[in-house]
Coordinates of C-alpha atoms (C1' of nucleotides) in Angstrom, one line a residue:
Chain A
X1 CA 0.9 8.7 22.2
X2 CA 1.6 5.9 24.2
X3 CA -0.2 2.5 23.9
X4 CA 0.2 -0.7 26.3
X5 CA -2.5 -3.7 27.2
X6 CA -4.2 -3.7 30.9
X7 CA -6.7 -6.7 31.7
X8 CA -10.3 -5.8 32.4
X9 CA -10.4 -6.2 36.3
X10 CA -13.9 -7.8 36.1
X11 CA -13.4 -9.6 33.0
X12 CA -10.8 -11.8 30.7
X13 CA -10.3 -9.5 28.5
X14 CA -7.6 -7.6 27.3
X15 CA -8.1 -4.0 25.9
X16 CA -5.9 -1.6 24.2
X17 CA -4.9 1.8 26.9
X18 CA -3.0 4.7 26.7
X19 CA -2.2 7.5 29.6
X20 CA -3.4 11.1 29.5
X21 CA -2.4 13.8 31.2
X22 CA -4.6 16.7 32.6
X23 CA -4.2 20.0 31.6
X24 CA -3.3 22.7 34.0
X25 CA -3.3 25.5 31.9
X26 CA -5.7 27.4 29.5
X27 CA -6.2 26.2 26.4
X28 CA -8.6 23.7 27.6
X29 CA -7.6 23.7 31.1
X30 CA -8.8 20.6 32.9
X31 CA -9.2 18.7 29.9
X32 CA -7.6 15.5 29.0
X33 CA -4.8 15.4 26.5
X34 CA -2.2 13.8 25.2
X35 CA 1.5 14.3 26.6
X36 CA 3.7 16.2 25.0
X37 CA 6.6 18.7 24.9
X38 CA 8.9 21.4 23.5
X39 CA 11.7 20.5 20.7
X40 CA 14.8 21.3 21.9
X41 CA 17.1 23.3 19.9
X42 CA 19.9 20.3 19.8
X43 CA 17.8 17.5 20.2
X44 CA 16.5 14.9 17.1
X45 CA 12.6 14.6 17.3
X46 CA 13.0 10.9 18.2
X47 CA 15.0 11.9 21.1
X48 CA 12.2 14.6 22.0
X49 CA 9.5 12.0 21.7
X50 CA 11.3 9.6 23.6
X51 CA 12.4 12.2 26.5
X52 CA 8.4 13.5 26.7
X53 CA 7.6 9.6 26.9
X54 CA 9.6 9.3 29.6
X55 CA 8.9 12.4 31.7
X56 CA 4.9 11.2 31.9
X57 CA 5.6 7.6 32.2
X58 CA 9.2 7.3 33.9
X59 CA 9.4 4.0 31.1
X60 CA 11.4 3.3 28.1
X61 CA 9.5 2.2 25.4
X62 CA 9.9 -1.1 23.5
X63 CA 8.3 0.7 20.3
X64 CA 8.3 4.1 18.7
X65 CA 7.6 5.2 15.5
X66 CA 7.0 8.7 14.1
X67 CA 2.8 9.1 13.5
X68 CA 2.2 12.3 11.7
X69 CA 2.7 15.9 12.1
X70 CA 0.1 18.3 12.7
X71 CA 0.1 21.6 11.2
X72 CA -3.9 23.0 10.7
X73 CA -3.6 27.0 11.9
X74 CA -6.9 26.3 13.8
X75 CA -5.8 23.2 16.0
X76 CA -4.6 26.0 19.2
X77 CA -5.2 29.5 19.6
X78 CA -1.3 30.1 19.2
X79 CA -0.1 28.4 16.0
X80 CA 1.6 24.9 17.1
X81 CA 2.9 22.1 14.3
X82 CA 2.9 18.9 16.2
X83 CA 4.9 16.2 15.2
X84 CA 3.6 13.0 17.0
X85 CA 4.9 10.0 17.9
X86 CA 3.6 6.6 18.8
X87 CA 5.4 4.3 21.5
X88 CA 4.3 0.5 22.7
X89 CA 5.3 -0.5 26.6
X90 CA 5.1 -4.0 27.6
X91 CA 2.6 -4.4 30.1
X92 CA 4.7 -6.2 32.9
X93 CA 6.8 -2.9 32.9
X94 CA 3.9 -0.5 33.0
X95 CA 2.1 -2.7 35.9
X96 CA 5.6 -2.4 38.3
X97 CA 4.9 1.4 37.5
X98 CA 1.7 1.8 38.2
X99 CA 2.0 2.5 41.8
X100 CA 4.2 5.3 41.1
X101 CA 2.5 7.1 38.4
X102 CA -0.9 6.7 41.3
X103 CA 1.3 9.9 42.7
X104 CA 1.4 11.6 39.5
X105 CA -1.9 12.3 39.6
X106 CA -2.5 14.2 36.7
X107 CA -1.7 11.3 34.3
X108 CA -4.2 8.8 34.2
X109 CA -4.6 5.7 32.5
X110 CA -7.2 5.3 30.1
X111 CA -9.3 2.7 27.9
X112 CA -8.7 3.3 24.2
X113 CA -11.5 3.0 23.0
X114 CA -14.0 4.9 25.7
X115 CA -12.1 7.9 25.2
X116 CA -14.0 11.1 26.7
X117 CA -13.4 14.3 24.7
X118 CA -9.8 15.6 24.5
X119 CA -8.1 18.7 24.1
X120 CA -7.3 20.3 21.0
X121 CA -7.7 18.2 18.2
X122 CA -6.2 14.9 19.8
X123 CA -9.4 12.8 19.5
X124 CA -8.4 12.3 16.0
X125 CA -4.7 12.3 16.5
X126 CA -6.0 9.0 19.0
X127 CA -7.8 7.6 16.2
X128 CA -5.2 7.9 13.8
X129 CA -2.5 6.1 15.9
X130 CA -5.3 3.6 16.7
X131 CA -6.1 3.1 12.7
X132 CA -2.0 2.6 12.2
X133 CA -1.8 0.3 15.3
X134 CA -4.9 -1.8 13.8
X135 CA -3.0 -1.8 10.1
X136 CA 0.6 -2.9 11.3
X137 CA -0.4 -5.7 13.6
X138 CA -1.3 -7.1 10.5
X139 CA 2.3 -7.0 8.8
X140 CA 4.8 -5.7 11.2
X141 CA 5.7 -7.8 14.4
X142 CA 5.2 -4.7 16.5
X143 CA 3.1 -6.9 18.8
X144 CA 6.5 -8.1 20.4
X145 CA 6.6 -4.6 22.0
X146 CA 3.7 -5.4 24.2
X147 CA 4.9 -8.8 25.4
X148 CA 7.9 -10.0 27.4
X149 CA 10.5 -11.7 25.7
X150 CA 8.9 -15.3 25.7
X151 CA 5.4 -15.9 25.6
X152 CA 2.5 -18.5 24.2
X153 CA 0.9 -18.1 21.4
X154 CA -2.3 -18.2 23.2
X155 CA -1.1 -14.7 24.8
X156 CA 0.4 -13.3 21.2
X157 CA -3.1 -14.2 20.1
X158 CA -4.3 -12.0 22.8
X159 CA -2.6 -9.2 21.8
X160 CA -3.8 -9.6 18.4
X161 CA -7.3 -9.4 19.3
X162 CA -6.9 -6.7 21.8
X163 CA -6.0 -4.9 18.8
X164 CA -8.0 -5.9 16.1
X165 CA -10.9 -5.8 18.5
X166 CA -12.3 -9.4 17.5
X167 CA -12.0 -13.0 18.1
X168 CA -9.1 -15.1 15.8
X169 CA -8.9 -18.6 15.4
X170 CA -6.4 -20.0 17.6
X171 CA -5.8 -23.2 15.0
X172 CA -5.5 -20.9 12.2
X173 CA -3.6 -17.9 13.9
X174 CA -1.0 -20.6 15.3
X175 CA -0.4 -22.1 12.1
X176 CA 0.0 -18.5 10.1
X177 CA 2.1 -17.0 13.1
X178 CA 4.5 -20.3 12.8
X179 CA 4.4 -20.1 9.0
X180 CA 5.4 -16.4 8.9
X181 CA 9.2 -17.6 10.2
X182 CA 9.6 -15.0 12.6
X183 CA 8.5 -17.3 15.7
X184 CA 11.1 -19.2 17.6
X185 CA 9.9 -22.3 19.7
X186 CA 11.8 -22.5 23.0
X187 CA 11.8 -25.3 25.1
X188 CA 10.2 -23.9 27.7
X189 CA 6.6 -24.2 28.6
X190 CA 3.6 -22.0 30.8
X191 CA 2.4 -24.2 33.1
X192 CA -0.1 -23.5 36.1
X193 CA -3.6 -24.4 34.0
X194 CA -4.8 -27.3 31.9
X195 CA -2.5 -28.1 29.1
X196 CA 1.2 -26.5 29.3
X197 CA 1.9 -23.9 26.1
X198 CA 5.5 -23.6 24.6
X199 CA 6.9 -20.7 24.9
X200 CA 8.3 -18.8 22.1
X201 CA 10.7 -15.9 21.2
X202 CA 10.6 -13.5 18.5
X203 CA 13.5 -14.1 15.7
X204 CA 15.2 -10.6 15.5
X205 CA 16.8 -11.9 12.4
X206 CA 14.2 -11.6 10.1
X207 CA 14.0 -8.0 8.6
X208 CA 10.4 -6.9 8.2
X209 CA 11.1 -4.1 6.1
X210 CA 8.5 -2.3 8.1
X211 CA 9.4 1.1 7.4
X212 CA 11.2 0.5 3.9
X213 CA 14.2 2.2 3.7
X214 CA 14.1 4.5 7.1
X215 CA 14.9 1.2 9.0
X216 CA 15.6 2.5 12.5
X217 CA 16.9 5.6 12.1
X218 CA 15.1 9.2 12.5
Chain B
X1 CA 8.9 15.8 -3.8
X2 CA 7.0 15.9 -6.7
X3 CA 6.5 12.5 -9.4
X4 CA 5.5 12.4 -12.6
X5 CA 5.7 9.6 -15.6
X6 CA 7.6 10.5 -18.8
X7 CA 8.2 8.3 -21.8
X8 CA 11.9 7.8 -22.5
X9 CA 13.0 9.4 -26.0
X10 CA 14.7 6.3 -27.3
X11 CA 12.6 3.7 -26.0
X12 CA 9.1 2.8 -25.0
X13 CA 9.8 2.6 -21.7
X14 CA 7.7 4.8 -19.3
X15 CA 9.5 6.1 -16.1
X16 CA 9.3 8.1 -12.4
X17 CA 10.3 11.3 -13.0
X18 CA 10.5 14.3 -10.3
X19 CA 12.1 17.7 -10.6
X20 CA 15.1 18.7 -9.0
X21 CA 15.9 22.5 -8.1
X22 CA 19.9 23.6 -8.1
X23 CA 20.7 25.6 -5.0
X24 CA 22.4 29.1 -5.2
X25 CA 23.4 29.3 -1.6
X26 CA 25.9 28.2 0.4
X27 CA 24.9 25.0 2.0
X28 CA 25.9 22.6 -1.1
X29 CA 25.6 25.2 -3.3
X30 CA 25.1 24.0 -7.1
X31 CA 24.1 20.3 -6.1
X32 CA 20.8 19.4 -6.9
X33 CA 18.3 19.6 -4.2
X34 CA 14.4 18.4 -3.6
X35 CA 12.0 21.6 -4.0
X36 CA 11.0 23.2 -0.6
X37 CA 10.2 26.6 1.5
X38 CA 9.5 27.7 4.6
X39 CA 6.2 27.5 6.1
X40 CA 4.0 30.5 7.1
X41 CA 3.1 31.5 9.9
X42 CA -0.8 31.4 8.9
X43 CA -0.3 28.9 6.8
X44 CA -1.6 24.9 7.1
X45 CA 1.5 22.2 6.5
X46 CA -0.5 21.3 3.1
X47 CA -1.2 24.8 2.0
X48 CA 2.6 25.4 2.2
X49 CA 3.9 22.3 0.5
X50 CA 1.2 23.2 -2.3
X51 CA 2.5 26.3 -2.6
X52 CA 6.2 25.3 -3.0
X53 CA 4.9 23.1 -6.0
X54 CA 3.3 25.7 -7.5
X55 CA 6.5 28.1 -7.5
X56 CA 8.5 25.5 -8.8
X57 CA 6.2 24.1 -11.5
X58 CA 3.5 26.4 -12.4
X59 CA 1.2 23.2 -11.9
X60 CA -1.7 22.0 -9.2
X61 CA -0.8 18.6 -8.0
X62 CA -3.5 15.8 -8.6
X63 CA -2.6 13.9 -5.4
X64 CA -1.1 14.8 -2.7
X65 CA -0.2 13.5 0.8
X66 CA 2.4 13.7 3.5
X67 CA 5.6 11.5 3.4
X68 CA 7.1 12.2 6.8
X69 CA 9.1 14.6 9.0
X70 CA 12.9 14.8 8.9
X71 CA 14.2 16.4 12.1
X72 CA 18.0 15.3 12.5
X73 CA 20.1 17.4 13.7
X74 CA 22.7 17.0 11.7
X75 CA 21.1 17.5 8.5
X76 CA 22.0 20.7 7.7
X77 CA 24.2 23.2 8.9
X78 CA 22.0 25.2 10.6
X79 CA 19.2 23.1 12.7
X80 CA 16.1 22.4 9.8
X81 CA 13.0 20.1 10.2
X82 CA 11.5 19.5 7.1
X83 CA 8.0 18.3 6.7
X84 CA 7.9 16.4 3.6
X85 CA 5.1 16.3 1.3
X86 CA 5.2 14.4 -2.0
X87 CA 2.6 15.1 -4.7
X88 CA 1.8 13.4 -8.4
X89 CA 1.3 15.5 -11.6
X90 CA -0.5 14.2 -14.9
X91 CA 2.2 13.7 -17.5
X92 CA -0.1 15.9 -19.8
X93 CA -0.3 18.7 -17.3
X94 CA 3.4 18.4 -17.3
X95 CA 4.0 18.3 -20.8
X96 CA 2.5 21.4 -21.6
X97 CA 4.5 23.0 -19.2
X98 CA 7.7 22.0 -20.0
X99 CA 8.8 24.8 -22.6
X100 CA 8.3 27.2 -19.8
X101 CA 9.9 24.9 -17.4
X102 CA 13.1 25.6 -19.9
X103 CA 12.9 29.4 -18.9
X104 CA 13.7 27.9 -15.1
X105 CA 17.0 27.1 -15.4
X106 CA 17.3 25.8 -12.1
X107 CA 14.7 23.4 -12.5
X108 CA 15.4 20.4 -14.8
X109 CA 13.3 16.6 -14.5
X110 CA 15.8 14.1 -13.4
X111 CA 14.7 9.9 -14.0
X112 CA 14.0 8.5 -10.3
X113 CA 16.1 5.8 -11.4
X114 CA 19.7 7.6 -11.6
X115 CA 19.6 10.1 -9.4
X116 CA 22.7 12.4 -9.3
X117 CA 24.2 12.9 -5.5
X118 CA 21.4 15.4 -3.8
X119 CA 22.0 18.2 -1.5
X120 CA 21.4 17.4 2.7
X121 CA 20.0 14.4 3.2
X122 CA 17.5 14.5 0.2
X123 CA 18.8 10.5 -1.6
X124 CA 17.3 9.0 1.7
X125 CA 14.0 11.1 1.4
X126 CA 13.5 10.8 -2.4
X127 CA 14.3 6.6 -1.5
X128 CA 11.5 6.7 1.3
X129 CA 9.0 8.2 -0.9
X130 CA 9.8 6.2 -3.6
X131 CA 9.1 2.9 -1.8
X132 CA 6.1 4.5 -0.1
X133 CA 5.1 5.0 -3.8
X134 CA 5.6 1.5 -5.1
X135 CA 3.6 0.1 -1.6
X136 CA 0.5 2.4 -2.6
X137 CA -0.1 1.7 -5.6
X138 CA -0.9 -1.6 -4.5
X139 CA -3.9 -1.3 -2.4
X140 CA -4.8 2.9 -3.0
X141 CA -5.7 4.6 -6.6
X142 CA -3.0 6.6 -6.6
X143 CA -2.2 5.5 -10.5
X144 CA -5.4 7.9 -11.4
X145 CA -2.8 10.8 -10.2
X146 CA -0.9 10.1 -12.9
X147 CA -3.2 9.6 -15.7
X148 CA -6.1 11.7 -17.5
X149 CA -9.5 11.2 -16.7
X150 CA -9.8 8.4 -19.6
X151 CA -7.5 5.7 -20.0
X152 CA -7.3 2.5 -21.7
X153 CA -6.1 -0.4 -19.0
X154 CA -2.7 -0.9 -21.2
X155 CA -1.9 3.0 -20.2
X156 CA -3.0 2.4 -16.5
X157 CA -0.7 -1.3 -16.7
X158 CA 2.0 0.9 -17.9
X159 CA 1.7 3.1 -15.0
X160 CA 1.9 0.7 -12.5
X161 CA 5.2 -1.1 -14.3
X162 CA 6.6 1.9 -14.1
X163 CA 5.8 2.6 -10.7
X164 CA 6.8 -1.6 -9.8
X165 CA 9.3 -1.7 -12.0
X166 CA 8.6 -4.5 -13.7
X167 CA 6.0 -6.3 -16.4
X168 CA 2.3 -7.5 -15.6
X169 CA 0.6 -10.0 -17.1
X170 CA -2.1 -7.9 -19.1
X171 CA -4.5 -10.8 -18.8
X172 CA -4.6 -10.7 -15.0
X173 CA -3.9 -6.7 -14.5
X174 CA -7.3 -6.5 -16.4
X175 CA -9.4 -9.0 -14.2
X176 CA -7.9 -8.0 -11.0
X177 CA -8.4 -3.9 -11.8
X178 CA -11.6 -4.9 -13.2
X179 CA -12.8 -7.1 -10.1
X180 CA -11.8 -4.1 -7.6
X181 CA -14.9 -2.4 -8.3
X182 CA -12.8 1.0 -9.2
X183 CA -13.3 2.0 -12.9
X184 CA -16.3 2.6 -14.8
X185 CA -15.7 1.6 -18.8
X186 CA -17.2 3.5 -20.8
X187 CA -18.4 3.8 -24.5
X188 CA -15.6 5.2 -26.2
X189 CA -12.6 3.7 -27.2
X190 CA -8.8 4.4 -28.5
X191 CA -7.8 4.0 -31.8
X192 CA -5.7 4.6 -33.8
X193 CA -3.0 0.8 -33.7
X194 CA -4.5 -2.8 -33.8
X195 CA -7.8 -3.3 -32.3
X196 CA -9.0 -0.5 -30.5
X197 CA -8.9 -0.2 -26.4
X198 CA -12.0 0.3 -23.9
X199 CA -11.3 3.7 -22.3
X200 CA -12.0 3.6 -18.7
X201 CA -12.7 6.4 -15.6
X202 CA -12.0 6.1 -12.0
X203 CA -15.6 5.6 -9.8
X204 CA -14.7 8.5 -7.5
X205 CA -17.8 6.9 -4.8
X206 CA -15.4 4.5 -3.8
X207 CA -13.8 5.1 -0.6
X208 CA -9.7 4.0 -0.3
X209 CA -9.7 4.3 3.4
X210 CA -6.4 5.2 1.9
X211 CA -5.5 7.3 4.8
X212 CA -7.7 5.7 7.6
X213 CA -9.7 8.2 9.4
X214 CA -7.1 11.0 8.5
X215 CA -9.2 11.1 4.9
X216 CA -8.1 14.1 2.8
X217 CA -7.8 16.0 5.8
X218 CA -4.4 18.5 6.9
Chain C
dT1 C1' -13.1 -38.5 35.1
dC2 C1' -14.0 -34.2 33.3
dA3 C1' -13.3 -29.5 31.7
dA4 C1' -10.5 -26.7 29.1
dA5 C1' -6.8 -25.2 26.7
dA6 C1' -2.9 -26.9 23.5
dG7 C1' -2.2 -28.6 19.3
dT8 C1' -3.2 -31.3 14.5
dG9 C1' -5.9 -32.5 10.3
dT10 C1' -9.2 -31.7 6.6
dT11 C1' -12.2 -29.4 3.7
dC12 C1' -13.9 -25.6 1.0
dA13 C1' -13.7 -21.2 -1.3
dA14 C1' -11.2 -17.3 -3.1
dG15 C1' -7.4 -15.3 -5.3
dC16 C1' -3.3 -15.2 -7.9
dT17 C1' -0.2 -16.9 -11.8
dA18 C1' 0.9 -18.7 -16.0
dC19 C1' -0.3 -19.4 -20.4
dA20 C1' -3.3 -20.9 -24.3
dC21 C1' -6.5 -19.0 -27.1
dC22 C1' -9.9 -15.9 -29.7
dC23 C1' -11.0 -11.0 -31.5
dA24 C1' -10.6 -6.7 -34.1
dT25 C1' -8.1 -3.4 -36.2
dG26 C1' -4.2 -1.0 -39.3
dC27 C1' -1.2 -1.8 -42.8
Chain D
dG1 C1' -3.4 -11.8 -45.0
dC2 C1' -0.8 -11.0 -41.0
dA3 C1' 1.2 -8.8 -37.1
dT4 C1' -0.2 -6.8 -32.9
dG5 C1' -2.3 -5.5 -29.0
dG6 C1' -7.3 -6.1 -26.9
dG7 C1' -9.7 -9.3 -24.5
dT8 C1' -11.5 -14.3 -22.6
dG9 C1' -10.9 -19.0 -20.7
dT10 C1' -8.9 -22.2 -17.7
dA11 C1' -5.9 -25.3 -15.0
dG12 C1' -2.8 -25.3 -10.9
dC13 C1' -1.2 -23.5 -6.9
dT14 C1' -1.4 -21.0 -2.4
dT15 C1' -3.8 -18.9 1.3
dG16 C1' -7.1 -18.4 4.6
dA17 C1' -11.6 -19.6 7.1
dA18 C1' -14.2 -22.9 9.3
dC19 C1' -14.5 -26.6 12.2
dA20 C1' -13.8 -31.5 13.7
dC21 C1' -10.7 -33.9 16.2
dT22 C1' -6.8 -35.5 19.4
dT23 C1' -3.6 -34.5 23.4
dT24 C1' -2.3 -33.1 27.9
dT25 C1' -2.7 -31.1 32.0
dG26 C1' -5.3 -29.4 36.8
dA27 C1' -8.9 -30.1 39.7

DNA sequence: TCAAAAGTGTTCAAGCTACACCCATGC
DNA sequence: GCATGGGTGTAGCTTGAACACTTTTGA
């Protein structure tokens, strides 16, 4: 399950997407789905996620995080356990992409939270990842993996809401986000409209203890 | 992975206990090992870890949830992914099990505290599930997995110490537990030492959102 | 000069912590 | 009576929400 941020072409705003791919065979032929793929006999499920990740997408992701496994018997007509994964891109990587993956054209890019109906029993898998996403925005600092490595806080705030899926106080959401230590000012600045915004850098020094005592590995 | 409380012989100190199974085969034979089995092949990823705890104890758990999925492929000889489940017993329920437990000689309750060098990889899992545990019982009601249906707030305060590892001010515990909208007092009352304590249930309408939309689902 | 975003200050309410204090029971 | 845990009250601090206000740029 991959998530990154597209702008609304008609709009300002920022919304949360994620790329499907069609299915060509029959279990739900046709029907949107999730990418995915086989566990190879030598290979860690990390490295599995990471390879499927980047057979749909051709990317690297800046995130990924182990979601859940699904195991009901009833979720495909052949018994499948499905260990899922969860991976942020930036967006400025995915946009360079985009062209590209127009020739793939049964992986399609898709708003996450008009969803049609998927195959098998990913509509909740979505939801799940969504629900996770939602939760560790709120303690983790996993909104660095869909940003570039300096940015305003007006566009951190953006990401935030994209997520949360509702309007934050930029006085108050400054003030926490420069309280919470993990924020680096440069001293660079975004110019181009109104008022220039200082550009900031995550601190990779501070350990968020995200994952207790898993840390990175796995 | 399986947790229960137990009340130290020589003090009053309440701890996390879990049962550790000593393996007869080859791979680290006679170390200590977490409990486990193979899954079925008709057989949901719950419905198998319930089943493992019911061969090793003899007991239903009264919570139980998924921790996470190991897949390394170095953690055992042989290429393994475990799907971990961990699951909380009522120290009662477990009391009046014990004298059979005996009978299993290669079952014995080990205090989470001092573990002994496990089998595979099974220190890192039992530390994962152990700091999942102490982060839940902050915002979930996990503690009722590890009581009887009636409890005075001291025994629930103990639980959560234990769980924490360390004292609570029982002024505050009681306002704060009592504020959350999740217990129901009712009439009766424990005596037996000093002034006699409230006993209290768990309001089972309240909803956790523990899980997010996976509720008590797979 | 004006609109709009960047950034600062202030007030209010809620929640947590520490700790003093009263209450009811067994011994 | 008195020790002890059950239970209540309260002052101080921190945090976050709301919102008024100042600053700096492009047009």
């Amino acid at each position: 399950m991959i998530f990154t941020l597209r702008r609304l072409p008609g709009s300002d705003d920022v919304r949360v997407a994620l790329p499907l791919v069609r299915r060509t065979r029959d279990p739900h032929e046709g029907q949107w789905a999730l990418p995915g793929g086989w566990l190879d006999v030598s290979e860690s499920l990390v490295a599995a996620a990471s390879r499927t990740l980047s057979e749909t997408t051709g990317l690297a992701p800046s995130y990924l995080e182990q979601l859940y496994a699904f195991g009901a018997v009833d979720r495909s007509p052949t018994r499948v356990v499905s260990i899922v994964y969860w991976a942020l891109l930036r967006a400025d990587d995915v946009s360079t992409e985009l062209d590209s993956a127009d020739q793939r054209e049964n992986v399609q890019w898709f708003d996450a939270a008009t969803l049609p109906r998927l195959a098998f029993d990913h509509n909740e898998i979505v939801d799940y990842a969504l629900w996770r996403l939602r939760n560790k925005v709120g303690y983790s600092r996993i909104a660095h993996g869909l940003l570039a490595d300096e940015f305003t806080l007006a566009e951190l705030r953006e990401v935030y809401e994209a997520i949360l899926g509702r309007r934050l106080d930029p006085a108050n959401f400054r003030r926490q986000v420069e309280n919470s230590g993990t924020l680096i000012p440069t001293d660079r600045f975004r110019t181009g409209s109104h008022r220039p915004a200082r550009l900031y850098r995550y601190n990779q020094d501070v350990e968020l203890a995200d994952r207790g005592p898993l840390g990175d590995r796995d």
